[in-house]
Amino acid sequence: MTEAYIYDAVRTPRGKGKKDGTLHEVTAVRLSAITLNELAQRNNLSGHAVEDVIWGNVTQVGEQGACLARSAVLYSDLDERIPGVSINRFCASGLEAVNMAANQVKGGAGKAYIAGGVESMSRVPMGMDGGAIAADPHLAMKAYFVPQGISADIIATEYGFSRDDCDAYAVESQKRAAAARAAGRFKGSVYTVRDQNGLAIMDEDEMIRETTMQTLGGLNPSFKAMGEAMPGFDAVALLKYPHLERVNHVHHAGNSSGIADGSAAVLIGNKEFGEENGLKPRARIRATSKVGTDPTIMLTGPVPATERVLEAAGMSFGDIDLFEVNEAFASVVLRFIQAFDADTNKVNVNGGAIAMGHPLGATGAMILGALLDEMERSDKETGLATLCIGSGMGAATIIERV
C-alpha cells in the first residue's frame, strides 16, 4: 500500500468564540480560504495540485452550510478544478478529515489532499443545527442522551476524579500553554490573520490566561443546575449507571474547553507528490482509527480509539513518545492518563483546549499539527493524537517522523 505523508500543517490563532472575540469579524468561509491560501503559498502549490479538499465543520448551517469546503476553495486562490467535501464527526472532524485523506492516498485515490477544518463559534453557535440526538424524543430516550458537560461529570464520578483533580489539570494546561506561547513554540504553524486590507487582526492565541487553584475554586459547577433539575439529566444518567449514587458535578468554565474560532489545514500526499513539487515529508501517517462508544458517558472514546490504532500499527502504548489528547473537559484527559498509566510529561506538553479553546471542526487538525511541531522540536519519533466525540465516538492517529 502507498504511504501517506504529512508535508505541512498550518493554523490560525484560536480566537475567543464570542462576539467580543478577535476573529468574530471573519466568517468561517474566509477563515477556511485564507488557511488554504497560507498552506498553498508556503508549499508553492499551483494548478490542480491536490485531488480534493476534505474539510471538517460541525455546525453546518447558515454561513457554515452548503458544503463549506467547496465554498472555501472558490473563495480561496486555489484552482477551481479542485473540489471540496465537508464532513462532520463532531469534535474530531478536523482529524477525521486528515485520516480520510491519508487513507485515500494509501489506497491510491490521488497523490495529495488538503485536509482540516474550521469553526466560527462566535458567528454560528454550537447547537444551531438542532440535531436529532438531542431534539428527537425517541432517539434521545433510546440513547439516554445527556449534554456533554453532564457526560464529563459522569466520567469524573465513575473514575474517581475530584474537583481539585480537574482544577489542578486545568491550571497545568494554562501554565504549559503560556510557556509554549512565550517560547515561540507555536510560531512555525500559526500564521497571522489579516483583514481585507492586509492589516493584521490576530497573530497568537488569545484565550490563554493566568489562573490558580484558588481562582478556579471560586467558580460554580456549570452543569449542576441542569443535572439536578426535576426531572433533570442526572436522573437520565443514573438510569444508565444505577451503581452511582449521584453525579458529582466538577466541571466549570475553567476546567472545560473554551468556545473558540479558528481554522487549520494539513497537506497530505504520497512520495511521488513530494518529489514532483520539491517537498520533503515531515511525518508518515502510520495508522488511524475510529470507534463508537457508550453515548451517555459519551467522552471516553480516546481510550478504545487509542487501543485500536495501536493494534492497527502493531505498536504498544510504550512505543509512543508524545500524546495529544483533546482537552474537551479535564476528566477526559485524566481518564486517558489513568487508563494507560501515562506519563503526564508526555501528554499535552504545550497545553490544550482548556487553555486555548476548542474550535470544533478545526481542533483535530490543530492538535495533529501541534503534535508534529513538538515531535520536531524535542526530537521525538512517534506521536499519537486522539479526541473524544459527541454522541459517543473516538478517533486517533499515529504519526512518525521521516
Tab-separated table of C-alpha atoms in Angstrom:
chain	number	residue	atom	x	y	z
A	1	MET	CA	0.000	0.000	0.000
A	2	THR	CA	1.153	3.541	-0.790
A	3	GLU	CA	2.495	5.548	2.169
A	4	ALA	CA	0.775	8.799	3.161
A	5	TYR	CA	2.977	11.640	4.388
A	6	ILE	CA	2.343	14.950	6.106
A	7	TYR	CA	4.148	17.679	4.188
A	8	ASP	CA	2.946	20.661	6.193
A	9	ALA	CA	0.385	21.906	8.719
A	10	VAL	CA	-0.822	25.440	9.415
A	11	ARG	CA	-3.469	27.039	11.585
A	12	THR	CA	-4.954	30.337	12.590
A	13	PRO	CA	-4.561	31.552	16.143
A	14	ARG	CA	-7.534	30.466	18.236
A	15	GLY	CA	-9.859	33.349	18.963
A	16	LYS	CA	-12.454	33.661	21.682
A	17	GLY	CA	-15.686	32.274	20.253
A	18	LYS	CA	-17.906	35.142	21.325
A	19	LYS	CA	-18.939	38.440	19.808
A	20	ASP	CA	-16.057	40.242	21.512
A	21	GLY	CA	-13.554	37.701	20.173
A	22	THR	CA	-10.927	38.975	17.756
A	23	LEU	CA	-11.919	36.609	14.946
A	24	HIS	CA	-15.643	37.335	15.206
A	25	GLU	CA	-15.455	39.626	12.167
A	26	VAL	CA	-14.086	36.810	9.971
A	27	THR	CA	-16.605	34.369	8.521
A	28	ALA	CA	-15.966	30.638	8.518
A	29	VAL	CA	-15.619	30.568	4.741
A	30	ARG	CA	-12.978	33.293	4.823
A	31	LEU	CA	-11.139	31.675	7.736
A	32	SER	CA	-11.065	28.492	5.680
A	33	ALA	CA	-9.987	30.222	2.475
A	34	ILE	CA	-7.093	32.137	3.991
A	35	THR	CA	-5.889	28.960	5.700
A	36	LEU	CA	-5.955	27.151	2.358
A	37	ASN	CA	-4.055	30.066	0.818
A	38	GLU	CA	-1.438	30.026	3.554
A	39	LEU	CA	-0.815	26.314	3.103
A	40	ALA	CA	-0.628	26.634	-0.679
A	41	GLN	CA	1.740	29.632	-0.548
A	42	ARG	CA	4.071	28.010	1.970
A	43	ASN	CA	4.411	24.983	-0.278
A	44	ASN	CA	4.319	26.708	-3.681
A	45	LEU	CA	1.256	24.786	-4.802
A	46	SER	CA	-0.315	25.821	-8.087
A	47	GLY	CA	-2.856	24.470	-10.519
A	48	HIS	CA	-4.684	21.238	-9.811
A	49	ALA	CA	-2.103	20.344	-7.177
A	50	VAL	CA	-4.309	18.221	-4.901
A	51	GLU	CA	-7.100	15.749	-5.515
A	52	ASP	CA	-9.585	17.243	-3.061
A	53	VAL	CA	-10.099	19.417	0.000
A	54	ILE	CA	-11.665	17.422	2.847
A	55	TRP	CA	-12.911	19.906	5.413
A	56	GLY	CA	-14.495	19.374	8.822
A	57	ASN	CA	-17.045	21.653	10.391
A	58	VAL	CA	-19.619	20.738	12.990
A	59	THR	CA	-22.489	23.216	12.911
A	60	GLN	CA	-23.298	23.012	9.214
A	61	VAL	CA	-25.974	25.690	8.921
A	62	GLY	CA	-26.087	29.320	7.768
A	63	GLU	CA	-22.630	30.660	6.992
A	64	GLN	CA	-21.152	27.212	7.662
A	65	GLY	CA	-23.634	25.319	5.498
A	66	ALA	CA	-23.938	24.343	1.817
A	67	CYS	CA	-20.684	22.356	1.508
A	68	LEU	CA	-18.427	24.906	3.137
A	69	ALA	CA	-15.393	23.042	1.763
A	70	ARG	CA	-16.285	23.835	-1.848
A	71	SER	CA	-17.198	27.401	-0.946
A	72	ALA	CA	-13.797	27.801	0.716
A	73	VAL	CA	-11.978	26.524	-2.364
A	74	LEU	CA	-13.832	29.005	-4.564
A	75	TYR	CA	-13.238	31.837	-2.071
A	76	SER	CA	-9.521	30.992	-1.932
A	77	ASP	CA	-6.832	31.275	-4.602
A	78	LEU	CA	-6.844	27.534	-5.252
A	79	ASP	CA	-7.610	26.236	-8.725
A	80	GLU	CA	-11.351	25.896	-9.254
A	81	ARG	CA	-10.800	22.372	-10.574
A	82	ILE	CA	-10.062	21.265	-7.009
A	83	PRO	CA	-13.327	20.040	-5.446
A	84	GLY	CA	-14.232	20.097	-1.770
A	85	VAL	CA	-16.228	17.953	0.612
A	86	SER	CA	-17.463	18.880	4.087
A	87	ILE	CA	-17.563	16.236	6.796
A	88	ASN	CA	-18.886	16.125	10.338
A	89	ARG	CA	-17.615	13.796	13.027
A	90	PHE	CA	-18.317	16.386	15.682
A	91	CYS	CA	-15.215	17.340	17.685
A	92	ALA	CA	-12.938	15.030	15.683
A	93	SER	CA	-13.977	16.427	12.292
A	94	GLY	CA	-10.593	18.015	11.613
A	95	LEU	CA	-8.707	14.830	12.479
A	96	GLU	CA	-11.167	12.643	10.602
A	97	ALA	CA	-10.624	14.813	7.524
A	98	VAL	CA	-6.900	14.115	7.781
A	99	ASN	CA	-7.476	10.400	8.336
A	100	MET	CA	-9.808	10.168	5.348
A	101	ALA	CA	-7.290	11.989	3.159
A	102	ALA	CA	-4.437	9.774	4.325
A	103	ASN	CA	-6.393	6.615	3.657
A	104	GLN	CA	-7.389	7.875	0.203
A	105	VAL	CA	-3.714	8.411	-0.584
A	106	LYS	CA	-2.814	4.996	0.817
A	107	GLY	CA	-5.489	3.441	-1.350
A	108	GLY	CA	-4.200	5.122	-4.489
A	109	ALA	CA	-7.104	7.553	-4.944
A	110	GLY	CA	-4.974	10.575	-5.806
A	111	LYS	CA	-1.498	11.793	-4.985
A	112	ALA	CA	-2.356	14.543	-2.495
A	113	TYR	CA	-5.102	16.159	-0.437
A	114	ILE	CA	-5.611	19.167	1.786
A	115	ALA	CA	-7.499	18.245	4.940
A	116	GLY	CA	-8.524	20.134	8.054
A	117	GLY	CA	-11.436	22.170	9.254
A	118	VAL	CA	-12.953	25.307	10.671
A	119	GLU	CA	-15.427	26.547	13.227
A	120	SER	CA	-16.651	30.069	13.828
A	121	MET	CA	-18.434	29.538	17.114
A	122	SER	CA	-18.853	33.259	17.672
A	123	ARG	CA	-20.938	33.558	14.489
A	124	VAL	CA	-22.562	30.115	14.255
A	125	PRO	CA	-23.166	28.948	17.831
A	126	MET	CA	-22.997	25.273	18.720
A	127	GLY	CA	-26.413	23.613	18.642
A	128	MET	CA	-27.946	25.815	15.945
A	129	ASP	CA	-28.324	22.756	13.723
A	130	GLY	CA	-30.872	21.178	16.089
A	131	GLY	CA	-29.535	17.644	15.706
A	132	ALA	CA	-31.776	14.643	16.221
A	133	ILE	CA	-29.632	13.191	19.028
A	134	ALA	CA	-30.933	15.919	21.326
A	135	ALA	CA	-34.148	17.023	19.598
A	136	ASP	CA	-35.834	13.746	18.648
A	137	PRO	CA	-37.510	12.343	21.789
A	138	HIS	CA	-37.380	8.729	20.617
A	139	LEU	CA	-33.665	8.871	19.874
A	140	ALA	CA	-32.826	10.878	22.994
A	141	MET	CA	-34.644	8.359	25.202
A	142	LYS	CA	-33.182	5.341	23.385
A	143	ALA	CA	-29.621	6.696	23.727
A	144	TYR	CA	-30.103	8.038	27.290
A	145	PHE	CA	-28.976	11.410	25.967
A	146	VAL	CA	-27.379	13.955	28.294
A	147	PRO	CA	-25.367	17.071	27.371
A	148	GLN	CA	-21.605	16.690	27.099
A	149	GLY	CA	-20.926	18.554	30.331
A	150	ILE	CA	-23.022	16.022	32.223
A	151	SER	CA	-21.094	13.269	30.453
A	152	ALA	CA	-17.810	14.775	31.616
A	153	ASP	CA	-19.131	14.869	35.160
A	154	ILE	CA	-20.205	11.215	34.854
A	155	ILE	CA	-16.629	10.325	33.861
A	156	ALA	CA	-15.313	12.150	36.913
A	157	THR	CA	-17.813	10.352	39.142
A	158	GLU	CA	-17.291	6.898	37.606
A	159	TYR	CA	-13.495	7.048	37.621
A	160	GLY	CA	-12.933	8.963	40.837
A	161	PHE	CA	-11.732	12.408	39.739
A	162	SER	CA	-12.393	15.172	42.245
A	163	ARG	CA	-12.993	18.853	41.622
A	164	ASP	CA	-9.423	19.501	42.784
A	165	ASP	CA	-8.088	16.900	40.333
A	166	CYS	CA	-9.834	18.611	37.442
A	167	ASP	CA	-8.849	22.104	38.548
A	168	ALA	CA	-5.226	21.104	39.008
A	169	TYR	CA	-5.167	19.702	35.500
A	170	ALA	CA	-6.651	22.951	34.150
A	171	VAL	CA	-4.070	25.090	35.939
A	172	GLU	CA	-1.287	22.976	34.449
A	173	SER	CA	-2.780	23.284	30.950
A	174	GLN	CA	-2.771	27.069	31.252
A	175	LYS	CA	0.819	27.085	32.527
A	176	ARG	CA	2.037	24.863	29.715
A	177	ALA	CA	0.234	26.848	27.029
A	178	ALA	CA	1.529	30.167	28.347
A	179	ALA	CA	5.082	28.834	28.496
A	180	ALA	CA	4.823	27.405	24.971
A	181	ARG	CA	3.494	30.654	23.543
A	182	ALA	CA	6.183	32.685	25.308
A	183	ALA	CA	8.864	30.348	23.949
A	184	GLY	CA	7.511	30.699	20.406
A	185	ARG	CA	6.648	27.028	20.058
A	186	PHE	CA	3.528	27.791	18.004
A	187	LYS	CA	5.209	30.184	15.576
A	188	GLY	CA	6.032	27.547	12.983
A	189	SER	CA	2.409	26.681	12.319
A	190	VAL	CA	0.380	29.721	13.373
A	191	TYR	CA	0.030	32.436	10.751
A	192	THR	CA	-1.200	35.999	11.129
A	193	VAL	CA	-4.831	36.572	10.184
A	194	ARG	CA	-5.258	39.785	8.196
A	195	ASP	CA	-8.280	41.770	7.105
A	196	GLN	CA	-9.270	42.577	3.533
A	197	ASN	CA	-6.822	45.480	3.535
A	198	GLY	CA	-3.893	43.354	4.636
A	199	LEU	CA	-3.820	44.714	8.179
A	200	ALA	CA	-3.046	42.214	10.918
A	201	ILE	CA	-6.042	41.193	13.009
A	202	MET	CA	-4.549	38.456	15.150
A	203	ASP	CA	-1.243	36.630	15.386
A	204	GLU	CA	-1.447	34.497	18.548
A	205	ASP	CA	-3.953	32.561	20.636
A	206	GLU	CA	-5.957	34.975	22.744
A	207	MET	CA	-7.614	32.774	25.377
A	208	ILE	CA	-4.556	31.719	27.386
A	209	ARG	CA	-4.727	33.251	30.832
A	210	GLU	CA	-3.060	33.032	34.219
A	211	THR	CA	-5.089	31.104	36.741
A	212	THR	CA	-4.726	29.372	40.111
A	213	MET	CA	-6.482	26.719	42.147
A	214	GLN	CA	-7.934	29.499	44.266
A	215	THR	CA	-9.357	31.311	41.237
A	216	LEU	CA	-10.902	28.154	39.821
A	217	GLY	CA	-12.221	27.202	43.238
A	218	GLY	CA	-14.499	30.226	43.151
A	219	LEU	CA	-16.336	29.074	40.028
A	220	ASN	CA	-19.683	27.323	40.268
A	221	PRO	CA	-20.178	23.961	38.517
A	222	SER	CA	-21.577	24.663	35.067
A	223	PHE	CA	-23.793	21.611	34.719
A	224	LYS	CA	-25.127	21.102	38.241
A	225	ALA	CA	-28.390	23.001	37.747
A	226	MET	CA	-29.378	21.247	34.521
A	227	GLY	CA	-28.365	17.932	36.025
A	228	GLU	CA	-30.273	18.246	39.271
A	229	ALA	CA	-33.423	19.924	37.968
A	230	MET	CA	-36.527	17.751	38.346
A	231	PRO	CA	-36.671	15.854	36.146
A	232	GLY	CA	-33.089	16.503	35.093
A	233	PHE	CA	-30.280	14.910	33.170
A	234	ASP	CA	-28.760	13.368	36.282
A	235	ALA	CA	-31.854	11.198	36.569
A	236	VAL	CA	-31.361	10.038	32.978
A	237	ALA	CA	-27.702	9.256	33.638
A	238	LEU	CA	-28.494	7.266	36.762
A	239	LEU	CA	-30.917	5.101	34.813
A	240	LYS	CA	-27.910	4.082	32.712
A	241	TYR	CA	-25.484	3.960	35.649
A	242	PRO	CA	-27.571	2.827	38.625
A	243	HIS	CA	-24.478	1.878	40.616
A	244	LEU	CA	-23.685	5.586	41.046
A	245	GLU	CA	-25.417	7.220	43.986
A	246	ARG	CA	-25.285	10.612	42.306
A	247	VAL	CA	-23.371	12.572	39.686
A	248	ASN	CA	-20.548	14.654	41.141
A	249	HIS	CA	-20.564	17.933	39.225
A	250	VAL	CA	-16.951	19.095	38.990
A	251	HIS	CA	-16.683	20.870	35.639
A	252	HIS	CA	-16.970	24.588	35.006
A	253	ALA	CA	-15.685	27.162	32.547
A	254	GLY	CA	-12.177	26.987	33.954
A	255	ASN	CA	-11.578	23.257	33.563
A	256	SER	CA	-13.504	22.764	30.319
A	257	SER	CA	-12.522	23.697	26.776
A	258	GLY	CA	-13.273	27.251	25.746
A	259	ILE	CA	-15.603	28.127	22.871
A	260	ALA	CA	-13.335	29.316	20.061
A	261	ASP	CA	-12.974	30.388	16.440
A	262	GLY	CA	-10.256	29.003	14.212
A	263	SER	CA	-9.156	27.003	11.199
A	264	ALA	CA	-6.363	24.536	10.389
A	265	ALA	CA	-5.117	22.675	7.327
A	266	VAL	CA	-2.767	19.754	6.690
A	267	LEU	CA	-1.097	18.872	3.385
A	268	ILE	CA	-1.018	15.112	2.827
A	269	GLY	CA	0.470	13.280	-0.128
A	270	ASN	CA	2.387	10.301	-1.368
A	271	LYS	CA	6.107	10.161	-2.116
A	272	GLU	CA	5.608	10.988	-5.786
A	273	PHE	CA	3.710	14.178	-4.925
A	274	GLY	CA	6.602	15.386	-2.793
A	275	GLU	CA	9.169	14.619	-5.466
A	276	GLU	CA	7.139	16.393	-8.147
A	277	ASN	CA	6.712	19.512	-6.006
A	278	GLY	CA	10.131	19.623	-4.365
A	279	LEU	CA	8.686	18.988	-0.913
A	280	LYS	CA	10.180	16.991	1.920
A	281	PRO	CA	7.772	14.994	4.090
A	282	ARG	CA	7.737	15.835	7.776
A	283	ALA	CA	5.996	12.686	9.002
A	284	ARG	CA	4.315	9.490	7.913
A	285	ILE	CA	0.753	8.689	8.945
A	286	ARG	CA	1.218	5.193	10.289
A	287	ALA	CA	-2.314	4.280	11.382
A	288	THR	CA	-5.761	5.735	12.021
A	289	SER	CA	-8.829	4.584	13.951
A	290	LYS	CA	-12.389	5.466	14.804
A	291	VAL	CA	-14.713	3.808	17.327
A	292	GLY	CA	-18.211	4.046	18.713
A	293	THR	CA	-18.740	4.121	22.479
A	294	ASP	CA	-21.487	4.469	25.074
A	295	PRO	CA	-23.488	7.577	24.026
A	296	THR	CA	-24.373	8.596	27.588
A	297	ILE	CA	-20.920	8.773	29.167
A	298	MET	CA	-20.026	9.778	25.603
A	299	LEU	CA	-16.494	11.138	26.026
A	300	THR	CA	-14.424	8.048	26.837
A	301	GLY	CA	-13.629	7.371	23.166
A	302	PRO	CA	-9.909	8.276	23.308
A	303	VAL	CA	-9.196	5.082	25.282
A	304	PRO	CA	-10.652	2.488	22.860
A	305	ALA	CA	-9.612	4.590	19.844
A	306	THR	CA	-6.034	4.521	21.122
A	307	GLU	CA	-6.186	0.787	21.739
A	308	ARG	CA	-7.453	0.228	18.202
A	309	VAL	CA	-4.933	2.488	16.475
A	310	LEU	CA	-2.054	0.877	18.387
A	311	GLU	CA	-3.278	-2.534	17.296
A	312	ALA	CA	-3.530	-1.340	13.689
A	313	ALA	CA	0.028	-0.014	13.842
A	314	GLY	CA	1.409	-3.119	15.558
A	315	MET	CA	2.631	-0.957	18.438
A	316	SER	CA	2.284	-0.780	22.211
A	317	PHE	CA	1.482	2.261	24.310
A	318	GLY	CA	5.096	2.491	25.413
A	319	ASP	CA	6.225	2.881	21.811
A	320	ILE	CA	4.654	6.353	21.601
A	321	ASP	CA	6.817	9.324	22.559
A	322	LEU	CA	4.182	12.078	22.741
A	323	PHE	CA	0.400	12.294	23.028
A	324	GLU	CA	-2.152	14.972	22.176
A	325	VAL	CA	-5.486	14.249	23.851
A	326	ASN	CA	-8.056	16.945	23.192
A	327	GLU	CA	-8.943	18.746	26.401
A	328	ALA	CA	-12.690	18.866	25.871
A	329	PHE	CA	-13.005	18.564	29.652
A	330	ALA	CA	-10.379	17.846	32.287
A	331	SER	CA	-11.859	14.460	33.163
A	332	VAL	CA	-11.450	13.250	29.564
A	333	VAL	CA	-7.670	13.599	29.703
A	334	LEU	CA	-7.478	12.389	33.300
A	335	ARG	CA	-9.306	9.209	32.265
A	336	PHE	CA	-6.871	8.697	29.363
A	337	ILE	CA	-3.892	9.097	31.696
A	338	GLN	CA	-5.473	6.764	34.239
A	339	ALA	CA	-6.412	4.073	31.696
A	340	PHE	CA	-2.899	3.795	30.296
A	341	ASP	CA	-0.925	4.868	33.380
A	342	ALA	CA	0.516	7.506	31.054
A	343	ASP	CA	3.451	9.739	31.895
A	344	THR	CA	1.917	13.202	32.272
A	345	ASN	CA	5.113	14.714	30.876
A	346	LYS	CA	4.264	13.124	27.524
A	347	VAL	CA	0.623	14.248	27.332
A	348	ASN	CA	-0.354	17.700	26.022
A	349	VAL	CA	3.076	19.091	26.823
A	350	ASN	CA	2.177	22.541	25.426
A	351	GLY	CA	-1.287	22.785	26.928
A	352	GLY	CA	-4.543	22.254	25.125
A	353	ALA	CA	-8.122	23.332	24.576
A	354	ILE	CA	-8.746	24.190	28.234
A	355	ALA	CA	-6.207	26.974	27.800
A	356	MET	CA	-6.524	27.807	24.106
A	357	GLY	CA	-10.081	26.898	23.157
A	358	HIS	CA	-11.775	24.266	21.027
A	359	PRO	CA	-12.949	25.440	17.574
A	360	LEU	CA	-14.865	22.226	16.999
A	361	GLY	CA	-14.295	21.415	13.335
A	362	ALA	CA	-10.670	22.583	13.353
A	363	THR	CA	-9.303	21.193	16.618
A	364	GLY	CA	-8.400	17.736	15.353
A	365	ALA	CA	-6.153	19.160	12.643
A	366	MET	CA	-4.762	21.681	15.132
A	367	ILE	CA	-3.673	19.098	17.682
A	368	LEU	CA	-2.103	16.945	14.972
A	369	GLY	CA	-0.059	19.932	13.800
A	370	ALA	CA	0.888	20.746	17.399
A	371	LEU	CA	1.981	17.140	17.896
A	372	LEU	CA	4.187	17.222	14.808
A	373	ASP	CA	5.750	20.553	15.777
A	374	GLU	CA	6.600	19.258	19.241
A	375	MET	CA	7.988	15.990	17.891
A	376	GLU	CA	10.381	18.002	15.735
A	377	ARG	CA	11.257	20.481	18.499
A	378	SER	CA	12.005	17.813	21.088
A	379	ASP	CA	13.444	15.317	18.562
A	380	LYS	CA	10.866	12.597	19.196
A	381	GLU	CA	9.984	9.913	16.683
A	382	THR	CA	6.358	8.895	17.259
A	383	GLY	CA	3.188	10.671	18.307
A	384	LEU	CA	-0.481	9.902	18.821
A	385	ALA	CA	-3.385	12.356	18.581
A	386	THR	CA	-6.868	11.492	19.806
A	387	LEU	CA	-10.183	13.178	20.573
A	388	CYS	CA	-13.424	12.333	22.338
A	389	ILE	CA	-16.514	12.861	20.196
A	390	GLY	CA	-20.130	13.779	20.877
A	391	SER	CA	-22.767	11.028	20.866
A	392	GLY	CA	-20.130	8.501	21.921
A	393	MET	CA	-17.236	8.087	19.496
A	394	GLY	CA	-13.474	8.421	19.392
A	395	ALA	CA	-10.769	8.914	16.777
A	396	ALA	CA	-6.998	8.580	16.801
A	397	THR	CA	-3.977	8.920	14.539
A	398	ILE	CA	-0.376	7.752	14.913
A	399	ILE	CA	2.366	9.659	13.074
A	400	GLU	CA	6.098	9.076	12.894
A	401	ARG	CA	8.840	11.340	11.655
A	402	VAL	CA	10.698	10.526	8.477
